[in-house]
mmCIF file with all atom_site columns, C-alpha atoms in Angstrom:
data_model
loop_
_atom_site.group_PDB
_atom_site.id
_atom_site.type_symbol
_atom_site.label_atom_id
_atom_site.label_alt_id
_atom_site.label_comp_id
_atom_site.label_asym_id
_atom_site.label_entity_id
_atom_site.label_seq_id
_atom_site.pdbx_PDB_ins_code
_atom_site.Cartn_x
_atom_site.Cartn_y
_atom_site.Cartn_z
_atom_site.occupancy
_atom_site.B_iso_or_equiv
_atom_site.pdbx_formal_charge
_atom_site.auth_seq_id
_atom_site.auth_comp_id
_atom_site.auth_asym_id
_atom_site.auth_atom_id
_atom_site.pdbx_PDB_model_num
ATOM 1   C CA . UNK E 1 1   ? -11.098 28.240  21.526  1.00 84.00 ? 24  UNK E CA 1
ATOM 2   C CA . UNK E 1 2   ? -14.008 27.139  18.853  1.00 87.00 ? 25  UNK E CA 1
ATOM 3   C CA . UNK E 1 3   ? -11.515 28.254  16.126  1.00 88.00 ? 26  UNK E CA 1
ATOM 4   C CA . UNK E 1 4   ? -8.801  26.150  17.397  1.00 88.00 ? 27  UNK E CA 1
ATOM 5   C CA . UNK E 1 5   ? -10.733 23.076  17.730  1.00 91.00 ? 28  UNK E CA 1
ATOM 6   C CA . UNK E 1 6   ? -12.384 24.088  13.985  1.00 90.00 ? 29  UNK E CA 1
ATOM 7   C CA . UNK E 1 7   ? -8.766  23.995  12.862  1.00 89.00 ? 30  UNK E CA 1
ATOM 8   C CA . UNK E 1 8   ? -7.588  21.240  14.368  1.00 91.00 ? 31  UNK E CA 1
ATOM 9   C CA . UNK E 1 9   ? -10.410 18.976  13.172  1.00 91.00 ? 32  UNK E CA 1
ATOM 10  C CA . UNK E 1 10  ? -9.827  20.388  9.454   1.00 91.00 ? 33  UNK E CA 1
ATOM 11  C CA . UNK E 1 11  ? -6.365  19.153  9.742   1.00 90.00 ? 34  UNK E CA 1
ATOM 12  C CA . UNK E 1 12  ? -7.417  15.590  10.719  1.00 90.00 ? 35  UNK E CA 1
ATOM 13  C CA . UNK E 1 13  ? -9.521  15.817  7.839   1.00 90.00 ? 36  UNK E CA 1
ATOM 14  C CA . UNK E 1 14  ? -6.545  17.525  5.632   1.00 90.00 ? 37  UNK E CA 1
ATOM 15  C CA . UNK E 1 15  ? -3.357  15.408  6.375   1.00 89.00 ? 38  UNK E CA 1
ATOM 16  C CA . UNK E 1 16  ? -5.097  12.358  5.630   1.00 89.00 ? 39  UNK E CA 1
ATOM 17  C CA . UNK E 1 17  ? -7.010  13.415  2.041   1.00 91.00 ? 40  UNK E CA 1
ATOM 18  C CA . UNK E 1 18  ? -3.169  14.597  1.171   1.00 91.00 ? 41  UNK E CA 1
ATOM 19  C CA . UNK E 1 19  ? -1.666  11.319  2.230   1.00 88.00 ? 42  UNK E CA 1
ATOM 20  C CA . UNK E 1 20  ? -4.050  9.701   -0.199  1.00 87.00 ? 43  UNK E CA 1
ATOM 21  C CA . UNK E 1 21  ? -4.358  11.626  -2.793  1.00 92.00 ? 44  UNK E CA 1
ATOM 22  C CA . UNK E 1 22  ? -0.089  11.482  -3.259  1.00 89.00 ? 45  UNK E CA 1
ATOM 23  C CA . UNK E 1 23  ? -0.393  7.976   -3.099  1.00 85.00 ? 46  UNK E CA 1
ATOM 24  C CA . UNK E 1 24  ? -3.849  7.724   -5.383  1.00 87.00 ? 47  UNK E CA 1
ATOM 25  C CA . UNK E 1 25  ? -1.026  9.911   -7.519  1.00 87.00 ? 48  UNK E CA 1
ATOM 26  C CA . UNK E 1 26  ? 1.937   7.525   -7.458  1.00 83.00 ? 49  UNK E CA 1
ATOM 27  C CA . UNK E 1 27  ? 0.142   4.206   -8.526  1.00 79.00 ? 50  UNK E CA 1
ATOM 28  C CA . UNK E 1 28  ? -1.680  6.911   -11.562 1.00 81.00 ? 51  UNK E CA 1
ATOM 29  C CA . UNK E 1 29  ? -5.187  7.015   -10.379 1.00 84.00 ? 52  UNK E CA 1
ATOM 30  C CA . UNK E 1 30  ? -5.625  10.308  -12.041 1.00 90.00 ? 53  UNK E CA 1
ATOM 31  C CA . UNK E 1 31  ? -9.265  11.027  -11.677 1.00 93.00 ? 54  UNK E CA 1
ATOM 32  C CA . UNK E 1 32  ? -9.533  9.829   -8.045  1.00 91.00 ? 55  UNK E CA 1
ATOM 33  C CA . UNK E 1 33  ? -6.352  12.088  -7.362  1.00 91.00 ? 56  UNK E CA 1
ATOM 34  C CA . UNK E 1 34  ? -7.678  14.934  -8.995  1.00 94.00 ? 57  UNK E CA 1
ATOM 35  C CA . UNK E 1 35  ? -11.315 15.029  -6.786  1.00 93.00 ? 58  UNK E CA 1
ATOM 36  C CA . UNK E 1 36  ? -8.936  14.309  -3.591  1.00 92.00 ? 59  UNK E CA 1
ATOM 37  C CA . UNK E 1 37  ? -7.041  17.033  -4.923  1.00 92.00 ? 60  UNK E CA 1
ATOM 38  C CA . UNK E 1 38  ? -10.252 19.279  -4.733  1.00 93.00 ? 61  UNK E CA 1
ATOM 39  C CA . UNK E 1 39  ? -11.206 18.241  -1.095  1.00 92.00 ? 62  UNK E CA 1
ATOM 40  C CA . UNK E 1 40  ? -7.663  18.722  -0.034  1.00 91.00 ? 63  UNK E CA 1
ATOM 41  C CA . UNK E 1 41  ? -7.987  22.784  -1.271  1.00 91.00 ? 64  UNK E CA 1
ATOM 42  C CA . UNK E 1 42  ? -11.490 23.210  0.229   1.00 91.00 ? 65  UNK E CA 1
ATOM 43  C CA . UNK E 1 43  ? -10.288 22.134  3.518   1.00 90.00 ? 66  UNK E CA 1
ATOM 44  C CA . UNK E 1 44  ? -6.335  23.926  3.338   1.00 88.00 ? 67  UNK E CA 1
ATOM 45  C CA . UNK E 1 45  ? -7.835  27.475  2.651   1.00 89.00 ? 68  UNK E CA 1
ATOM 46  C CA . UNK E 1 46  ? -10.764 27.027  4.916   1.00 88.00 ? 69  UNK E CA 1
ATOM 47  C CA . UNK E 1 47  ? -8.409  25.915  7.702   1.00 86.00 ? 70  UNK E CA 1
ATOM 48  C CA . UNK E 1 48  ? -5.615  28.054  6.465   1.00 83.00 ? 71  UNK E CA 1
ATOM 49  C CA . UNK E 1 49  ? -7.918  31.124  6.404   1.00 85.00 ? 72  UNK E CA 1
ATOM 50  C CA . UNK E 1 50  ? -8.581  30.383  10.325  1.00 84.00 ? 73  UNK E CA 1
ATOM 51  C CA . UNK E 1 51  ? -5.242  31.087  10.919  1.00 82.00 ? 74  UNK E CA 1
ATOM 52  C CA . UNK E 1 52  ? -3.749  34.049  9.081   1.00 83.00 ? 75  UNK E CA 1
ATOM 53  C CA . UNK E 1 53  ? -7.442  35.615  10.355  1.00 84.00 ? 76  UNK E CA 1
ATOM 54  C CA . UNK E 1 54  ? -5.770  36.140  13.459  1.00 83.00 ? 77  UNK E CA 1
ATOM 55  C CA . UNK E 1 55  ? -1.893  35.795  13.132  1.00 82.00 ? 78  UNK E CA 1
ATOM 56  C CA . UNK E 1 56  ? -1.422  36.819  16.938  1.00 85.00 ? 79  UNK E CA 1
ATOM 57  C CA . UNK E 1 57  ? -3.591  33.888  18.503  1.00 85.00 ? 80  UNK E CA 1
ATOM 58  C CA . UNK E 1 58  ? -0.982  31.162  18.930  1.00 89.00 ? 81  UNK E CA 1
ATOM 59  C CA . UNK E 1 59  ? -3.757  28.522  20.106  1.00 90.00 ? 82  UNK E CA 1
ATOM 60  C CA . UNK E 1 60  ? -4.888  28.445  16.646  1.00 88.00 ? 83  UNK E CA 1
ATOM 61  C CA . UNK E 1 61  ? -1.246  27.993  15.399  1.00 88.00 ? 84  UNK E CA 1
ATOM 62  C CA . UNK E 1 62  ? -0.574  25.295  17.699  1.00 92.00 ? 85  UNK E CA 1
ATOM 63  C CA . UNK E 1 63  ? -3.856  23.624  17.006  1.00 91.00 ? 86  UNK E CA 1
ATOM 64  C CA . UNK E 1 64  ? -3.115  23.814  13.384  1.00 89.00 ? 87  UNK E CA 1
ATOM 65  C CA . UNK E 1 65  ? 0.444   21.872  13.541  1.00 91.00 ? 88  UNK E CA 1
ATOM 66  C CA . UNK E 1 66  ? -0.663  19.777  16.152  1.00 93.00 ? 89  UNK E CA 1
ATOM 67  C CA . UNK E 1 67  ? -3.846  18.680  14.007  1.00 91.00 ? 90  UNK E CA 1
ATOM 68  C CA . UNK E 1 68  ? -1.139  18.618  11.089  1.00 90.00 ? 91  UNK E CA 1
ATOM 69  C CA . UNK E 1 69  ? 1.073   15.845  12.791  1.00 92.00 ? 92  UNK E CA 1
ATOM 70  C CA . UNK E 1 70  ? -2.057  13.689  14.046  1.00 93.00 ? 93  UNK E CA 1
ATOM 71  C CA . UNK E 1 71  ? -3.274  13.864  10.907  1.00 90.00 ? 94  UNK E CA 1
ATOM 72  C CA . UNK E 1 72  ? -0.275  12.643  9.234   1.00 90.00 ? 95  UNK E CA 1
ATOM 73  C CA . UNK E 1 73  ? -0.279  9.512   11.914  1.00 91.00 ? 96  UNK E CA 1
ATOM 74  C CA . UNK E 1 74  ? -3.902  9.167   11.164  1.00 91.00 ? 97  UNK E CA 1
ATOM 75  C CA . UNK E 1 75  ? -3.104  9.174   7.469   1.00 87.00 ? 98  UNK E CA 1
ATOM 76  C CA . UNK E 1 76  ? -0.095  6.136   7.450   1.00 87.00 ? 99  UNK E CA 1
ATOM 77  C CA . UNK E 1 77  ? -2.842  4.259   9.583   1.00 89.00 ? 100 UNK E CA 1
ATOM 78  C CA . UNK E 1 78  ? -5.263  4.824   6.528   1.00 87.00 ? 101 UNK E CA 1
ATOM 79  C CA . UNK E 1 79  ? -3.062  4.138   3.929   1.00 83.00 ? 102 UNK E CA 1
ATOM 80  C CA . UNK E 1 80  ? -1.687  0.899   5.684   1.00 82.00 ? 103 UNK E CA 1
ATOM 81  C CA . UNK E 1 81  ? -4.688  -0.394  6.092   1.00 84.00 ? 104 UNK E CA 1
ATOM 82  C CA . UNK E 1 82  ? -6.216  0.060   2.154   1.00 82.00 ? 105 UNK E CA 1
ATOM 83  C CA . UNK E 1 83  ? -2.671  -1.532  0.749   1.00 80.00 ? 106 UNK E CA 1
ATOM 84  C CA . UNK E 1 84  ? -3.649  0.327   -2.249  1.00 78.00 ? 107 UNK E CA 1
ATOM 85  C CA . UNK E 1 85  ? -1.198  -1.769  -5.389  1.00 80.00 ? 108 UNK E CA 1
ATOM 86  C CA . UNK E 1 86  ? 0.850   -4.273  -5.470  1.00 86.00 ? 109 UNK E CA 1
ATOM 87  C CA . UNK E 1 87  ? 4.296   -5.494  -3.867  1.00 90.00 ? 110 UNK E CA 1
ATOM 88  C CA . UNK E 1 88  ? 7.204   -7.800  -5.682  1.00 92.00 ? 111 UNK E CA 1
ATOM 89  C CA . UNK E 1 89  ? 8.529   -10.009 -2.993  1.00 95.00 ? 112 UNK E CA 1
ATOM 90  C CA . UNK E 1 90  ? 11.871  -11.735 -3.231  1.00 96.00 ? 113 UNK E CA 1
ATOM 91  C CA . UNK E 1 91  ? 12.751  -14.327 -0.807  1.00 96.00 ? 114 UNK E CA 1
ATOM 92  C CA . UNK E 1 92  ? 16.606  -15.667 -1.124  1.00 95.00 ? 115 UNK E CA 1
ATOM 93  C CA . UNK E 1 93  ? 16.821  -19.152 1.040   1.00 95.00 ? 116 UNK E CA 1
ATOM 94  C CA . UNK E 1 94  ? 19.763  -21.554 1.120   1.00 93.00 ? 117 UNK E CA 1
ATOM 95  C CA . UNK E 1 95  ? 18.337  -24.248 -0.526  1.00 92.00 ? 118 UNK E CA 1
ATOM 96  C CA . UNK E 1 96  ? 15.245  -25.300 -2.615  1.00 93.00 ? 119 UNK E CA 1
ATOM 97  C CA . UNK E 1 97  ? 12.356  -25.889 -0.643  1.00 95.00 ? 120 UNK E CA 1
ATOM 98  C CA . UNK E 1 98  ? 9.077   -27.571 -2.444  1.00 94.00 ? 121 UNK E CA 1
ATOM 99  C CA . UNK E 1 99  ? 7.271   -27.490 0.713   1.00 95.00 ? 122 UNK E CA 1
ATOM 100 C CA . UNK E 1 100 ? 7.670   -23.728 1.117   1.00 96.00 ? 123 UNK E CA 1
ATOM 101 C CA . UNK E 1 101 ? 6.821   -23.271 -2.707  1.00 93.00 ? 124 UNK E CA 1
ATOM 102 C CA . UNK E 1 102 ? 2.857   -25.465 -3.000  1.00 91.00 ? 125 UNK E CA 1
ATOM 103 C CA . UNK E 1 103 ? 2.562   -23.661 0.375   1.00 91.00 ? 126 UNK E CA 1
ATOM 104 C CA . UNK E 1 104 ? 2.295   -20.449 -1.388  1.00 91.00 ? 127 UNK E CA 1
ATOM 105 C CA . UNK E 1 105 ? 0.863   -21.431 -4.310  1.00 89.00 ? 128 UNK E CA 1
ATOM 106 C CA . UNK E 1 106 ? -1.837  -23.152 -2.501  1.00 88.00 ? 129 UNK E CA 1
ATOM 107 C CA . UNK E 1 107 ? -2.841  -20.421 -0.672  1.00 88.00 ? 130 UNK E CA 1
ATOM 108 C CA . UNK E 1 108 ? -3.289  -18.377 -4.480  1.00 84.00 ? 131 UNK E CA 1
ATOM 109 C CA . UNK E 1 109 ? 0.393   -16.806 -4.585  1.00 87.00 ? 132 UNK E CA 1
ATOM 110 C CA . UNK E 1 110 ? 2.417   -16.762 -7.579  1.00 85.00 ? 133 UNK E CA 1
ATOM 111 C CA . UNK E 1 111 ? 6.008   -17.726 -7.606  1.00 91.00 ? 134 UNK E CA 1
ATOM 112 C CA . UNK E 1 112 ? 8.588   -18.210 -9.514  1.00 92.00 ? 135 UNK E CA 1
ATOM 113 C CA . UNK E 1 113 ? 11.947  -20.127 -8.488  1.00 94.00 ? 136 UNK E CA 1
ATOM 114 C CA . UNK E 1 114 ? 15.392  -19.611 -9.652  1.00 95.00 ? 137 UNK E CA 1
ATOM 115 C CA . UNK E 1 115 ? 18.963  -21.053 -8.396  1.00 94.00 ? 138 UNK E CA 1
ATOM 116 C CA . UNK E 1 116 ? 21.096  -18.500 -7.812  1.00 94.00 ? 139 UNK E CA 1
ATOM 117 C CA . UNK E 1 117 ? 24.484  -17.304 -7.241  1.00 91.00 ? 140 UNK E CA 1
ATOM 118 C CA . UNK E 1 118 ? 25.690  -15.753 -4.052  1.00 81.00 ? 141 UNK E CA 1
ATOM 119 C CA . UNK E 1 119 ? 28.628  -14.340 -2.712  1.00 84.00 ? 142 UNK E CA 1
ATOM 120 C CA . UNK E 1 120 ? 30.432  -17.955 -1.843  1.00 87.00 ? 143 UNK E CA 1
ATOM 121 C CA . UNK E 1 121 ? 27.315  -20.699 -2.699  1.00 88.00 ? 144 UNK E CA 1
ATOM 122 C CA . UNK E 1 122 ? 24.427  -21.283 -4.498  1.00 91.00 ? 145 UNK E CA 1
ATOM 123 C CA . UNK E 1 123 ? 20.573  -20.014 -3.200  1.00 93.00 ? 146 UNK E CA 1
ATOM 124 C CA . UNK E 1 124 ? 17.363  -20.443 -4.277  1.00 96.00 ? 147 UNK E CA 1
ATOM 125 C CA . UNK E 1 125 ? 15.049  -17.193 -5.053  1.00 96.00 ? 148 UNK E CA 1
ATOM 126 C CA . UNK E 1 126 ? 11.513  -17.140 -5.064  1.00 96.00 ? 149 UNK E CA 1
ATOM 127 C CA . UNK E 1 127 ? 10.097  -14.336 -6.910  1.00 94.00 ? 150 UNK E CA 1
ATOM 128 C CA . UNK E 1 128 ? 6.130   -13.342 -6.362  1.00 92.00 ? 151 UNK E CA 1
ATOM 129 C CA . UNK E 1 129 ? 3.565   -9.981  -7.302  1.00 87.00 ? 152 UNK E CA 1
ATOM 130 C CA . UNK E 1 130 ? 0.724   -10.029 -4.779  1.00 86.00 ? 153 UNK E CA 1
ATOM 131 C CA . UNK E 1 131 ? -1.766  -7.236  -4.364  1.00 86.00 ? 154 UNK E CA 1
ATOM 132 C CA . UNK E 1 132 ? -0.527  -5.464  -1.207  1.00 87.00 ? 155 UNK E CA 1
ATOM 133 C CA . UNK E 1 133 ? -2.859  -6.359  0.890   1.00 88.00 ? 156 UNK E CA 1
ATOM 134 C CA . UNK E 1 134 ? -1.200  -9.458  1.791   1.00 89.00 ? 157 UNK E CA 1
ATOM 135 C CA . UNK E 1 135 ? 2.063   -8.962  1.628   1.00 92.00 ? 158 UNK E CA 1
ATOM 136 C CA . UNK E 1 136 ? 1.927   -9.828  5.690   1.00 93.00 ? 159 UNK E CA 1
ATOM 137 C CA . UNK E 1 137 ? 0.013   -12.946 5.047   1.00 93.00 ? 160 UNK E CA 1
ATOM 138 C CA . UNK E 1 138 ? 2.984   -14.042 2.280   1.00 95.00 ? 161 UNK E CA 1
ATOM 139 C CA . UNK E 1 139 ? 5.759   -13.115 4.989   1.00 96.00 ? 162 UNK E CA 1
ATOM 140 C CA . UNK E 1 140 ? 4.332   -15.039 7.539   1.00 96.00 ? 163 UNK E CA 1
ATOM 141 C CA . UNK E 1 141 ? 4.379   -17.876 5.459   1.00 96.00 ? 164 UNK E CA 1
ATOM 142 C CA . UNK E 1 142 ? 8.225   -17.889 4.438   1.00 97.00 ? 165 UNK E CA 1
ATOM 143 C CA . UNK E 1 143 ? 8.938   -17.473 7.747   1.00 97.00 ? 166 UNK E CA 1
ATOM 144 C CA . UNK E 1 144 ? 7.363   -20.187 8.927   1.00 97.00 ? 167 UNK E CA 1
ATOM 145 C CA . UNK E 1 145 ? 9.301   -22.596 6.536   1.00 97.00 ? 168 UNK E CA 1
ATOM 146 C CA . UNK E 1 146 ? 12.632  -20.612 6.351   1.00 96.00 ? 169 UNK E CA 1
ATOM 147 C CA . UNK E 1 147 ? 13.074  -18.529 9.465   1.00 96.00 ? 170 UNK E CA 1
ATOM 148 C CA . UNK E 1 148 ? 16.393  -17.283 8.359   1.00 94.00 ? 171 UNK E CA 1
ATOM 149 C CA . UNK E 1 149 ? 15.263  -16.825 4.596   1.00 95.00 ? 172 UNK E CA 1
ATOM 150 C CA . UNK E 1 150 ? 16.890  -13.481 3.540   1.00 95.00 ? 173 UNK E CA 1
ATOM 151 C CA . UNK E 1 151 ? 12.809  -11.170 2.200   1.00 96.00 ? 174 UNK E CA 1
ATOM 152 C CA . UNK E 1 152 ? 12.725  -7.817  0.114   1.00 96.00 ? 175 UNK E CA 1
ATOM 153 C CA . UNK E 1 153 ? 9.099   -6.510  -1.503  1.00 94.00 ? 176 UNK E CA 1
ATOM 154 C CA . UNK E 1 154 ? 9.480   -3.590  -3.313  1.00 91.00 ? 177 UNK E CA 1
ATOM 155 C CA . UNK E 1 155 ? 6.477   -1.972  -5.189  1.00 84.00 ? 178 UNK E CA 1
ATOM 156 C CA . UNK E 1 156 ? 6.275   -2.203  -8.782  1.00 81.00 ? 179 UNK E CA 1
ATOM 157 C CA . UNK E 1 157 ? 5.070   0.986   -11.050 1.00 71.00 ? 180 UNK E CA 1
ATOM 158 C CA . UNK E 1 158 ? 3.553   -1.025  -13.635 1.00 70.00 ? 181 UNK E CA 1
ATOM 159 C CA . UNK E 1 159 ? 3.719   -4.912  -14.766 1.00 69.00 ? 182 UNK E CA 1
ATOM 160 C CA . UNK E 1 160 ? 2.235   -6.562  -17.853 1.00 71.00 ? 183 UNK E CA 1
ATOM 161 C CA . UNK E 1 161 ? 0.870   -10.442 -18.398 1.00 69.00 ? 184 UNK E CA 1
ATOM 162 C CA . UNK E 1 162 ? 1.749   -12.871 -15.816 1.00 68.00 ? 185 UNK E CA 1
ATOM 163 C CA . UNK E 1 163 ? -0.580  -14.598 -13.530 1.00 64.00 ? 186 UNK E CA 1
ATOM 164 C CA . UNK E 1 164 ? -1.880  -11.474 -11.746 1.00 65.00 ? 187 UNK E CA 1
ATOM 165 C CA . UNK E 1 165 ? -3.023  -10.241 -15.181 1.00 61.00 ? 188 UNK E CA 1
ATOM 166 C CA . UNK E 1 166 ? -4.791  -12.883 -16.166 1.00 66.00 ? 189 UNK E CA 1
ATOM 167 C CA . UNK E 1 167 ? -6.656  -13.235 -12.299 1.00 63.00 ? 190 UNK E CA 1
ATOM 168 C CA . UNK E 1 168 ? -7.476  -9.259  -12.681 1.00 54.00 ? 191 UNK E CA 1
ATOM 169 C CA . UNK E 1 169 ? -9.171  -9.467  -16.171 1.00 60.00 ? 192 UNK E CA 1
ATOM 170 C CA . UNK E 1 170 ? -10.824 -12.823 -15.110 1.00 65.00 ? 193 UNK E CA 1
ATOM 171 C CA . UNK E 1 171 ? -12.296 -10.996 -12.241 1.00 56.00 ? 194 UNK E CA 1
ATOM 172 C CA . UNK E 1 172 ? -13.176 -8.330  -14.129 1.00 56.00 ? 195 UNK E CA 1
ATOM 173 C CA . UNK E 1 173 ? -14.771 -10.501 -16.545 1.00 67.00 ? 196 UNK E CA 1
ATOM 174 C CA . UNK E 1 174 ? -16.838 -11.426 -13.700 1.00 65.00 ? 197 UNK E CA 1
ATOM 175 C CA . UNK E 1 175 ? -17.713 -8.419  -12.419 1.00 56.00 ? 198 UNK E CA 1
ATOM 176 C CA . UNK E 1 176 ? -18.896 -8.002  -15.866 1.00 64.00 ? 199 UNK E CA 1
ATOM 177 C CA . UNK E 1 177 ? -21.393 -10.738 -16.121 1.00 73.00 ? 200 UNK E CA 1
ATOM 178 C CA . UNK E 1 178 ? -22.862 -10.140 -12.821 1.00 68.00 ? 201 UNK E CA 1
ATOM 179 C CA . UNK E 1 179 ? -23.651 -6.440  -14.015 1.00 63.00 ? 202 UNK E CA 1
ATOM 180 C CA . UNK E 1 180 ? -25.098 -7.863  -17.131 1.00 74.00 ? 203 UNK E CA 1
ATOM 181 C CA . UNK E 1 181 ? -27.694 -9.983  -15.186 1.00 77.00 ? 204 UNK E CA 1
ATOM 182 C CA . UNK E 1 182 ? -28.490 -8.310  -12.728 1.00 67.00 ? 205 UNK E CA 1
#
């Protein structure tokens, strides 16, 4: 019974190092991917060990894929919350809206407008990059001056220039000066 519970707890701790570590992958963090990487073997062949150690106890089996599942749940709940990157957000609404546009610029958003051509009339499209972490907040904010506004984000791989450029190195920059003086 201690062995299935030891198992089960490695998997919460498993699933979720994975999930991030594929993700820390994907957006090219190499060297926080890599030690992930090394957590995620310590705990696999400690937990994995458990199991083939005793191939005819099923409790440890069960405790292993049920550990594996809540882990994964446990790992999109992680992973949702950190909005590791960036998101490209294009809004399509009927017509221009100014209103809808010094909203989200106010608030620190980026966007770009365009007319645009749809199947049978012309749209407007409002184009943004946002860190992912408020992707929701940017959303909310269409919606609440275009209800019926037509919204697709998408996650970039990599970008160059633009105003999110400039508002990382400035930050950076920062950073930078603070480290200096202190």
């Amino acid at each position: 019974m201690v062995q299935a519970l030891i198992i089960f707890v490695a998997q919460l701790l498993f699933v979720p190092v994975l999930t991030l570590r594929t993700i820390m992958m994907v957006k090219g963090m190499k060297e926080k991917a890599a030690a992930m990487g090394m957590l995620e073997g310590i705990i696999y062949v400690g937990a994995l060990g458990l199991v083939f150690s005793d191939l005819s106890n099923y409790l440890n089996m069960a405790s292993y894929a049920l550990g594996f599942g809540v882990g994964l749940y446990i790992g999109a709940i992680i992973e949702q919350k950190l909005a590791i990157g960036y998101v490209t957000i294009e809004v399509n609404i009927m017509q221009r809206n100014e209103e809808l546009t010094n909203r989200l610029r106010e608030v620190g958003f980026s966007v770009s407008t365009a007319e645009v051509e749809g199947m049978s009339s012309s749209r407007f499209r409002l184009d943004c990059t946002a860190r992912r972490d408020r992707e929701r907040e940017f959303i909310d904010i269409v919606n609440s001056y275009e209800p019926s506004a037509f919204i697709v984000s998408f996650e970039p791989r990599n970008f160059k220039g633009g105003y999110i450029t400039k508002a990382m190195k400035k930050r950076k920059d920062n950073f930078l000066k603070k480290k200096m003086s202190a």
